[in-house]
mmCIF file of C-alpha atoms in Angstrom:
data_model
loop_
_atom_site.group_PDB
_atom_site.id
_atom_site.type_symbol
_atom_site.label_atom_id
_atom_site.label_comp_id
_atom_site.label_asym_id
_atom_site.label_seq_id
_atom_site.Cartn_x
_atom_site.Cartn_y
_atom_site.Cartn_z
ATOM 1 C CA MET T 1 4.473 -1.733 10.138
ATOM 2 C CA SER T 2 3.312 1.449 11.693
ATOM 3 C CA ARG T 3 1.614 0.824 14.967
ATOM 4 C CA TRP T 4 0.126 3.680 17.101
ATOM 5 C CA TRP T 5 -1.766 4.133 20.271
ATOM 6 C CA HIS T 6 -3.894 7.091 21.058
ATOM 7 C CA ALA T 7 -3.598 7.399 24.577
ATOM 8 C CA GLU T 8 -6.626 9.768 25.359
ATOM 9 C CA ALA T 9 -9.053 7.716 23.348
ATOM 10 C CA ASN T 10 -7.356 4.316 24.313
ATOM 11 C CA VAL T 11 -7.483 3.101 20.560
ATOM 12 C CA ALA T 12 -4.660 1.345 18.642
ATOM 13 C CA PHE T 13 -3.965 1.679 14.965
ATOM 14 C CA CYS T 14 -2.039 -0.660 12.528
ATOM 15 C CA LEU T 15 -1.171 0.861 9.364
ATOM 16 C CA THR T 16 0.265 -0.461 6.103
ATOM 17 C CA ALA T 17 2.084 1.098 3.338
ATOM 18 C CA LYS T 18 -0.127 1.535 0.058
ATOM 19 C CA VAL T 19 -3.133 0.968 2.219
ATOM 20 C CA GLY T 20 -3.993 4.630 2.594
ATOM 21 C CA ILE T 21 -1.365 5.146 5.269
ATOM 22 C CA SER T 22 -0.537 8.990 4.055
ATOM 23 C CA GLU T 23 -4.183 9.956 4.583
ATOM 24 C CA GLN T 24 -4.501 8.091 7.806
ATOM 25 C CA LEU T 25 -1.235 9.483 9.397
ATOM 26 C CA ASP T 26 -2.331 12.992 8.277
ATOM 27 C CA TYR T 27 -5.570 12.616 10.043
ATOM 28 C CA LEU T 28 -4.059 11.148 13.185
ATOM 29 C CA ASN T 29 -1.400 13.911 13.406
ATOM 30 C CA TRP T 30 -4.190 16.700 12.909
ATOM 31 C CA HIS T 31 -6.244 15.296 15.546
ATOM 32 C CA SER T 32 -3.477 14.203 17.976
ATOM 33 C CA VAL T 33 -0.774 16.655 18.167
ATOM 34 C CA GLY T 34 -2.849 20.001 18.210
ATOM 35 C CA LEU T 35 -2.146 23.261 16.728
ATOM 36 C CA PRO T 36 0.144 24.584 15.878
ATOM 37 C CA GLY T 37 2.323 21.519 16.364
ATOM 38 C CA ALA T 38 0.290 19.546 13.738
ATOM 39 C CA CYS T 39 1.274 22.065 11.109
ATOM 40 C CA GLN T 40 4.897 20.812 11.329
ATOM 41 C CA TYR T 41 3.876 17.336 9.858
ATOM 42 C CA GLY T 42 2.364 19.082 6.663
ATOM 43 C CA PRO T 43 -1.018 17.144 6.793
ATOM 44 C CA ILE T 44 -1.741 18.045 3.012
ATOM 45 C CA HIS T 45 -4.577 15.339 2.960
ATOM 46 C CA VAL T 46 -6.657 17.201 5.640
ATOM 47 C CA LEU T 47 -8.894 19.480 4.002
ATOM 48 C CA SER T 48 -7.958 23.167 4.583
ATOM 49 C CA ALA T 49 -5.242 22.368 6.955
ATOM 50 C CA ARG T 50 -2.621 24.345 5.068
ATOM 51 C CA ALA T 51 -4.752 27.275 4.881
ATOM 52 C CA ILE T 52 -5.599 27.183 8.579
ATOM 53 C CA CYS T 53 -1.897 26.752 9.459
ATOM 54 C CA ALA T 54 -0.831 29.671 7.121
ATOM 55 C CA ALA T 55 -3.497 32.135 8.545
ATOM 56 C CA ALA T 56 -3.029 31.413 12.250
ATOM 57 C CA PHE T 57 0.294 29.805 12.451
ATOM 58 C CA ASN T 58 2.435 31.326 9.965
ATOM 59 C CA THR T 59 5.487 31.134 12.138
ATOM 60 C CA THR T 60 5.255 27.373 12.464
ATOM 61 C CA PRO T 61 7.236 25.687 9.584
ATOM 62 C CA TRP T 62 4.938 23.543 7.399
ATOM 63 C CA GLY T 63 6.130 19.982 6.920
ATOM 64 C CA SER T 64 9.183 20.396 8.880
ATOM 65 C CA TYR T 65 8.639 16.641 10.117
ATOM 66 C CA SER T 66 7.832 13.722 8.353
ATOM 67 C CA ARG T 67 4.437 12.221 8.795
ATOM 68 C CA TYR T 68 6.165 8.854 8.541
ATOM 69 C CA GLY T 69 8.572 9.665 11.584
ATOM 70 C CA SER T 70 8.578 7.077 14.210
ATOM 71 C CA LYS T 71 8.536 9.624 17.086
ATOM 72 C CA SER T 72 5.666 9.856 19.353
ATOM 73 C CA ARG T 73 3.638 13.088 19.001
ATOM 74 C CA GLY T 74 0.944 14.436 21.315
ATOM 75 C CA ALA T 75 -1.463 11.789 22.436
ATOM 76 C CA LEU T 76 -0.332 9.570 19.399
ATOM 77 C CA LEU T 77 2.243 7.125 20.629
ATOM 78 C CA ASN T 78 4.283 4.821 18.620
ATOM 79 C CA ALA T 79 4.024 1.311 20.117
ATOM 80 C CA ALA T 80 7.467 0.261 18.874
ATOM 81 C CA HIS T 81 9.243 3.253 20.397
ATOM 82 C CA THR T 82 7.770 3.702 23.743
ATOM 83 C CA SER T 83 7.939 2.040 27.142
ATOM 84 C CA PRO T 84 7.128 -1.583 27.967
ATOM 85 C CA GLU T 85 3.951 -0.171 29.783
ATOM 86 C CA VAL T 86 2.698 1.726 26.683
ATOM 87 C CA ARG T 87 3.339 -1.306 24.660
ATOM 88 C CA VAL T 88 1.165 -3.476 26.892
ATOM 89 C CA ARG T 89 -1.634 -0.839 26.914
ATOM 90 C CA CYS T 90 -1.574 -0.328 23.122
ATOM 91 C CA ALA T 91 -1.723 -4.362 22.852
ATOM 92 C CA SER T 92 -4.820 -4.523 24.964
ATOM 93 C CA ALA T 93 -6.771 -1.544 23.414
ATOM 94 C CA PRO T 94 -9.291 -1.752 20.577
ATOM 95 C CA LEU T 95 -7.492 -2.078 17.022
ATOM 96 C CA VAL T 96 -8.202 -0.510 13.814
ATOM 97 C CA VAL T 97 -6.528 -2.393 10.675
ATOM 98 C CA PRO T 98 -7.252 -0.812 7.192
ATOM 99 C CA PHE T 99 -6.639 -3.393 4.341
ATOM 100 C CA ARG T 100 -6.913 -3.331 0.656
ATOM 101 C CA ASP T 101 -7.563 -5.630 -2.420
ATOM 102 C CA PRO T 102 -3.854 -7.284 -2.641
ATOM 103 C CA TRP T 103 -3.774 -6.972 -6.401
ATOM 104 C CA ALA T 104 -4.899 -3.226 -6.496
ATOM 105 C CA ARG T 105 -2.358 -2.735 -3.843
ATOM 106 C CA LEU T 106 0.538 -4.003 -5.895
ATOM 107 C CA CYS T 107 -0.556 -2.157 -8.892
ATOM 108 C CA SER T 108 -0.812 1.087 -7.127
ATOM 109 C CA ALA T 109 2.819 0.606 -5.639
ATOM 110 C CA PHE T 110 4.251 -0.153 -9.102
ATOM 111 C CA SER T 111 2.484 2.911 -10.518
ATOM 112 C CA ASP T 112 3.591 5.212 -7.871
ATOM 113 C CA LYS T 113 7.243 4.014 -7.445
ATOM 114 C CA MET T 114 8.060 3.382 -11.034
ATOM 115 C CA TYR T 115 6.419 6.369 -12.554
ATOM 116 C CA HIS T 116 5.186 8.958 -9.919
ATOM 117 C CA ASP T 117 7.975 9.072 -7.286
ATOM 118 C CA GLY T 118 10.918 10.398 -9.170
ATOM 119 C CA CYS T 119 11.948 7.300 -11.407
ATOM 120 C CA ASP T 120 9.728 8.188 -14.300
ATOM 121 C CA GLY T 121 9.743 4.702 -15.863
ATOM 122 C CA ASP T 122 13.614 4.293 -15.429
ATOM 123 C CA ASP T 123 14.340 0.784 -14.413
ATOM 124 C CA SER T 124 17.849 1.456 -13.163
ATOM 125 C CA CYS T 125 16.330 4.128 -10.855
ATOM 126 C CA PHE T 126 13.668 1.768 -9.668
ATOM 127 C CA ARG T 127 16.299 -1.023 -9.056
ATOM 128 C CA ARG T 128 18.507 1.445 -7.036
ATOM 129 C CA ARG T 129 15.707 2.927 -4.985
ATOM 130 C CA TRP T 130 13.175 0.121 -4.453
ATOM 131 C CA ILE T 131 14.206 -3.386 -5.410
ATOM 132 C CA PRO T 132 17.964 -4.316 -5.664
ATOM 133 C CA TRP T 133 17.298 -7.521 -7.591
ATOM 134 C CA PHE T 134 14.917 -5.896 -10.128
ATOM 135 C CA SER T 135 16.098 -7.218 -13.476
ATOM 136 C CA LEU T 136 17.566 -4.793 -16.170
ATOM 137 C CA ASP T 137 16.858 -7.378 -19.188
ATOM 138 C CA ARG T 138 14.760 -5.176 -21.438
ATOM 139 C CA GLN T 139 13.650 -8.138 -23.252
ATOM 140 C CA ARG T 140 10.851 -8.108 -20.793
ATOM 141 C CA ASN T 141 8.710 -5.336 -19.994
ATOM 142 C CA LEU T 142 8.698 -3.280 -16.745
ATOM 143 C CA PHE T 143 5.652 -4.641 -15.078
ATOM 144 C CA VAL T 144 6.528 -8.319 -15.776
ATOM 145 C CA ARG T 145 9.965 -7.791 -14.409
ATOM 146 C CA PHE T 146 8.351 -6.127 -11.433
ATOM 147 C CA LEU T 147 6.083 -9.308 -10.881
ATOM 148 C CA MET T 148 9.033 -11.539 -11.485
ATOM 149 C CA ALA T 149 11.094 -9.695 -8.685
ATOM 150 C CA LEU T 150 8.264 -10.186 -6.167
ATOM 151 C CA LEU T 151 7.940 -13.898 -7.246
ATOM 152 C CA GLN T 152 11.824 -14.248 -6.798
ATOM 153 C CA SER T 153 11.511 -13.021 -3.259
ATOM 154 C CA GLY T 154 9.409 -16.201 -2.321
ATOM 155 C CA THR T 155 7.599 -16.680 0.787
ATOM 156 C CA ALA T 156 10.299 -15.133 2.783
ATOM 157 C CA GLN T 157 9.861 -11.949 0.871
ATOM 158 C CA LYS T 158 13.675 -11.537 0.721
ATOM 159 C CA VAL T 159 16.547 -12.219 -1.588
ATOM 160 C CA ASN T 160 20.109 -12.774 -0.296
ATOM 161 C CA GLY T 161 19.277 -11.368 3.030
ATOM 162 C CA THR T 162 17.758 -8.271 1.743
ATOM 163 C CA SER T 163 13.980 -7.874 2.594
ATOM 164 C CA LEU T 164 11.371 -6.614 -0.051
ATOM 165 C CA ASN T 165 10.542 -2.974 0.290
ATOM 166 C CA GLY T 166 7.551 -2.681 2.503
ATOM 167 C CA HIS T 167 5.494 -0.975 -0.204
ATOM 168 C CA PHE T 168 5.657 -4.295 -2.131
ATOM 169 C CA ASN T 169 5.451 -6.968 0.484
ATOM 170 C CA LEU T 170 2.360 -8.813 1.616
ATOM 171 C CA GLN T 171 -0.086 -7.064 4.067
ATOM 172 C CA THR T 172 0.084 -10.303 6.149
ATOM 173 C CA SER T 173 3.802 -9.178 6.758
ATOM 174 C CA TRP T 174 2.526 -6.028 8.291
ATOM 175 C CA CYS T 175 -0.914 -5.879 10.305
ATOM 176 C CA LEU T 176 -2.864 -8.752 8.921
ATOM 177 C CA ASN T 177 -1.495 -11.689 11.086
ATOM 178 C CA SER T 178 -2.355 -13.164 14.350
ATOM 179 C CA ARG T 179 0.775 -11.938 16.215
ATOM 180 C CA THR T 180 -0.526 -8.402 15.638
ATOM 181 C CA ILE T 181 -4.086 -8.846 16.232
ATOM 182 C CA SER T 182 -4.441 -11.584 18.778
ATOM 183 C CA THR T 183 -4.101 -9.546 21.959
ATOM 184 C CA HIS T 184 -6.615 -6.817 21.035
ATOM 185 C CA PRO T 185 -10.118 -7.351 22.494
ATOM 186 C CA THR T 186 -11.742 -5.831 19.536
ATOM 187 C CA VAL T 187 -10.466 -5.291 15.946
ATOM 188 C CA HIS T 188 -12.123 -3.123 13.492
ATOM 189 C CA GLY T 189 -11.236 -3.943 9.922
ATOM 190 C CA ALA T 190 -11.614 -1.092 7.318
ATOM 191 C CA GLN T 191 -11.809 -1.951 3.770
ATOM 192 C CA LEU T 192 -10.232 0.782 1.817
ATOM 193 C CA GLU T 193 -12.352 0.182 -1.193
ATOM 194 C CA VAL T 194 -15.746 0.701 0.784
ATOM 195 C CA ALA T 195 -16.673 4.445 1.025
ATOM 196 C CA GLY T 196 -16.761 5.660 4.625
ATOM 197 C CA SER T 197 -14.951 2.543 5.949
ATOM 198 C CA LEU T 198 -12.390 4.772 7.388
ATOM 199 C CA ASP T 199 -14.866 6.680 9.439
ATOM 200 C CA VAL T 200 -14.144 4.173 12.174
ATOM 201 C CA PHE T 201 -10.972 6.539 12.879
ATOM 202 C CA SER T 202 -13.262 9.394 13.662
ATOM 203 C CA ARG T 203 -15.780 7.457 15.588
ATOM 204 C CA LEU T 204 -13.432 5.811 17.962
ATOM 205 C CA LEU T 205 -11.632 9.030 18.474
ATOM 206 C CA GLY T 206 -14.759 10.647 19.375
ATOM 207 C CA ARG T 207 -14.886 13.354 16.523
ATOM 208 C CA THR T 208 -18.220 14.598 15.269
ATOM 209 C CA THR T 209 -16.970 15.259 11.665
ATOM 210 C CA PRO T 210 -16.111 11.834 10.020
ATOM 211 C CA PHE T 211 -13.001 10.981 8.503
ATOM 212 C CA SER T 212 -14.441 10.907 5.216
ATOM 213 C CA ALA T 213 -15.304 14.669 5.394
ATOM 214 C CA THR T 214 -12.048 15.598 6.629
ATOM 215 C CA VAL T 215 -9.610 13.838 4.544
ATOM 216 C CA GLN T 216 -9.138 14.462 0.655
ATOM 217 C CA GLY T 217 -7.881 10.842 -0.878
ATOM 218 C CA ALA T 218 -4.757 10.566 -2.925
ATOM 219 C CA TYR T 219 -5.588 7.295 -4.587
ATOM 220 C CA VAL T 220 -6.685 8.249 -8.116
ATOM 221 C CA PRO T 221 -5.982 6.615 -11.304
ATOM 222 C CA GLN T 222 -2.683 7.680 -12.791
ATOM 223 C CA SER T 223 -3.307 7.282 -16.450
ATOM 224 C CA SER T 224 0.271 8.176 -17.502
ATOM 225 C CA THR T 225 1.255 4.557 -16.411
ATOM 226 C CA PRO T 226 1.272 2.390 -19.480
ATOM 227 C CA CYS T 227 -0.371 -0.840 -20.000
ATOM 228 C CA PHE T 228 1.556 -4.142 -20.644
ATOM 229 C CA LEU T 229 1.200 -7.724 -21.692
ATOM 230 C CA VAL T 230 2.025 -10.242 -18.992
ATOM 231 C CA PRO T 231 2.145 -13.981 -19.488
ATOM 232 C CA GLU T 232 -0.819 -15.849 -17.822
ATOM 233 C CA ASN T 233 1.539 -18.114 -15.945
ATOM 234 C CA VAL T 234 3.318 -15.107 -14.239
ATOM 235 C CA LEU T 235 -0.204 -13.814 -13.185
ATOM 236 C CA ARG T 236 -1.163 -17.366 -11.929
ATOM 237 C CA ARG T 237 2.124 -17.729 -9.964
ATOM 238 C CA LEU T 238 1.471 -14.218 -8.424
ATOM 239 C CA ALA T 239 -1.970 -15.471 -7.201
ATOM 240 C CA SER T 240 -0.094 -18.086 -5.284
ATOM 241 C CA TRP T 241 2.164 -15.506 -3.783
ATOM 242 C CA LEU T 242 -0.635 -13.158 -2.677
ATOM 243 C CA ALA T 243 -2.814 -15.905 -1.441
ATOM 244 C CA PRO T 244 -1.759 -15.359 2.260
ATOM 245 C CA ASP T 245 -3.269 -11.984 1.942
ATOM 246 C CA TYR T 246 -6.480 -13.015 0.300
ATOM 247 C CA HIS T 247 -7.118 -15.888 2.619
ATOM 248 C CA TYR T 248 -6.393 -13.785 5.869
ATOM 249 C CA ILE T 249 -8.801 -11.110 4.669
ATOM 250 C CA ARG T 250 -11.431 -13.544 3.765
ATOM 251 C CA ARG T 251 -11.130 -15.492 7.107
ATOM 252 C CA ARG T 252 -10.978 -12.484 9.302
ATOM 253 C CA PHE T 253 -13.239 -9.992 7.662
ATOM 254 C CA ASN T 254 -15.323 -12.175 5.572
ATOM 255 C CA VAL T 255 -14.307 -10.137 2.406
ATOM 256 C CA THR T 256 -13.520 -11.692 -1.017
ATOM 257 C CA TYR T 257 -11.919 -9.899 -3.945
ATOM 258 C CA ALA T 258 -12.878 -10.871 -7.587
ATOM 259 C CA SER T 259 -9.193 -10.226 -8.499
ATOM 260 C CA PHE T 260 -8.043 -13.300 -6.790
ATOM 261 C CA THR T 261 -10.650 -15.452 -8.606
ATOM 262 C CA THR T 262 -9.408 -13.803 -11.897
ATOM 263 C CA ILE T 263 -5.819 -14.437 -11.558
ATOM 264 C CA SER T 264 -5.932 -17.784 -9.808
ATOM 265 C CA ARG T 265 -7.833 -19.381 -12.619
ATOM 266 C CA LEU T 266 -5.538 -18.458 -15.363
ATOM 267 C CA SER T 267 -3.732 -21.088 -17.456
ATOM 268 C CA SER T 268 -0.066 -22.253 -16.903
ATOM 269 C CA SER T 269 0.797 -21.095 -20.392
ATOM 270 C CA ALA T 270 3.825 -18.803 -21.015
ATOM 271 C CA ARG T 271 2.605 -18.183 -24.420
ATOM 272 C CA GLN T 272 -0.919 -16.694 -23.487
ATOM 273 C CA HIS T 273 -0.765 -13.195 -22.625
ATOM 274 C CA LEU T 274 -3.189 -10.600 -20.911
ATOM 275 C CA ARG T 275 -3.326 -6.966 -21.039
ATOM 276 C CA VAL T 276 -2.611 -5.494 -17.631
ATOM 277 C CA CYS T 277 -3.153 -1.814 -16.937
ATOM 278 C CA PRO T 278 -1.804 -1.020 -13.486
ATOM 279 C CA HIS T 279 -3.213 2.515 -13.197
ATOM 280 C CA ASN T 280 -6.605 1.151 -13.150
ATOM 281 C CA LYS T 281 -5.839 -2.452 -12.006
ATOM 282 C CA THR T 282 -7.567 -4.012 -15.166
ATOM 283 C CA ILE T 283 -6.731 -7.395 -16.749
ATOM 284 C CA THR T 284 -8.315 -7.799 -20.202
ATOM 285 C CA THR T 285 -7.615 -9.827 -23.262
ATOM 286 C CA PRO T 286 -5.262 -7.998 -25.621
ATOM 287 C CA GLU T 287 -6.341 -6.425 -28.895
ATOM 288 C CA ARG T 288 -4.980 -7.736 -32.086
ATOM 289 C CA HIS T 289 -3.023 -4.486 -32.708
ATOM 290 C CA LEU T 290 -0.791 -3.225 -30.079
ATOM 291 C CA ASP T 291 0.884 0.172 -29.610
ATOM 292 C CA ASP T 292 4.213 0.971 -27.802
ATOM 293 C CA ASP T 293 2.246 1.423 -24.425
ATOM 294 C CA ASP T 294 0.937 -1.994 -24.446
ATOM 295 C CA MET T 295 4.358 -3.493 -25.144
ATOM 296 C CA GLY T 296 5.595 -1.566 -21.916
ATOM 297 C CA ILE T 297 7.659 1.027 -23.747
ATOM 298 C CA ASP T 298 10.660 -0.885 -23.639
ATOM 299 C CA GLY T 299 9.374 -3.901 -25.720
ATOM 300 C CA GLY T 300 9.496 -7.586 -25.342
ATOM 301 C CA ALA T 301 6.046 -8.041 -24.110
ATOM 302 C CA GLY T 302 5.682 -11.225 -25.996
ATOM 303 C CA GLU T 303 8.740 -12.864 -24.689
ATOM 304 C CA GLU T 304 8.321 -16.094 -22.851
ATOM 305 C CA VAL T 305 9.100 -15.676 -18.961
#
């Protein structure tokens, strides 16, 4: 969980991995640190930021600090690494909480970390970097093994004392829970799928230009990720695993997602398979003839799980 307090505007932000956190931190750094300091965080998602930094502050090293660092910067203070007084003030400020369709978030995390963050579909790399208990049994395809690894972590979201990586665990393990939210007098939920929802950032920070006109999104379909055949019973079990997220979002923000209805109503059959395409989050009935991508590259899509 990444929890921040903007001291000048008296607004708190609770940010979750794979819920637009890169864009949100870039925006907060750009408007909280000031120039030229903000250039050091390499805010690539802020429109024209690199050109501005290069033109006016070419002696300031671009991206020398990680946007994800825990150190407070400018008016933006990390609630977990500050004084007790600051933590108290953060907990009593209005809170902004972005959230996302839980199914879409998992699909995005799989596509990103399995194919677009250095592993290029290599299961050994994924196991080493992201989920230590990820199976190397290639009788099952990569996406089925990914889902099985999540299910193996159970409600505790850990295996043998090792916690599930934050890109894959539940949003209720991050910001969507009463422990995080209950102390704040006002909570602004920002549904990532709704255009302009993140403009609440700019509005509460008193910026005239909206967030949506300042930041370019990074979440676009990654078509190089293949599609996979997944047994219906695995998807149905996944619905139960994701249920805390879906239920909290519905109860707190009155938002329901069709994805939960789709996967929670599937059969318990291990022999019935559906075609899942993580890059666009779709679940469809498989066609009669399958290509290698459908089989998940490494085959075994029809194996029982």
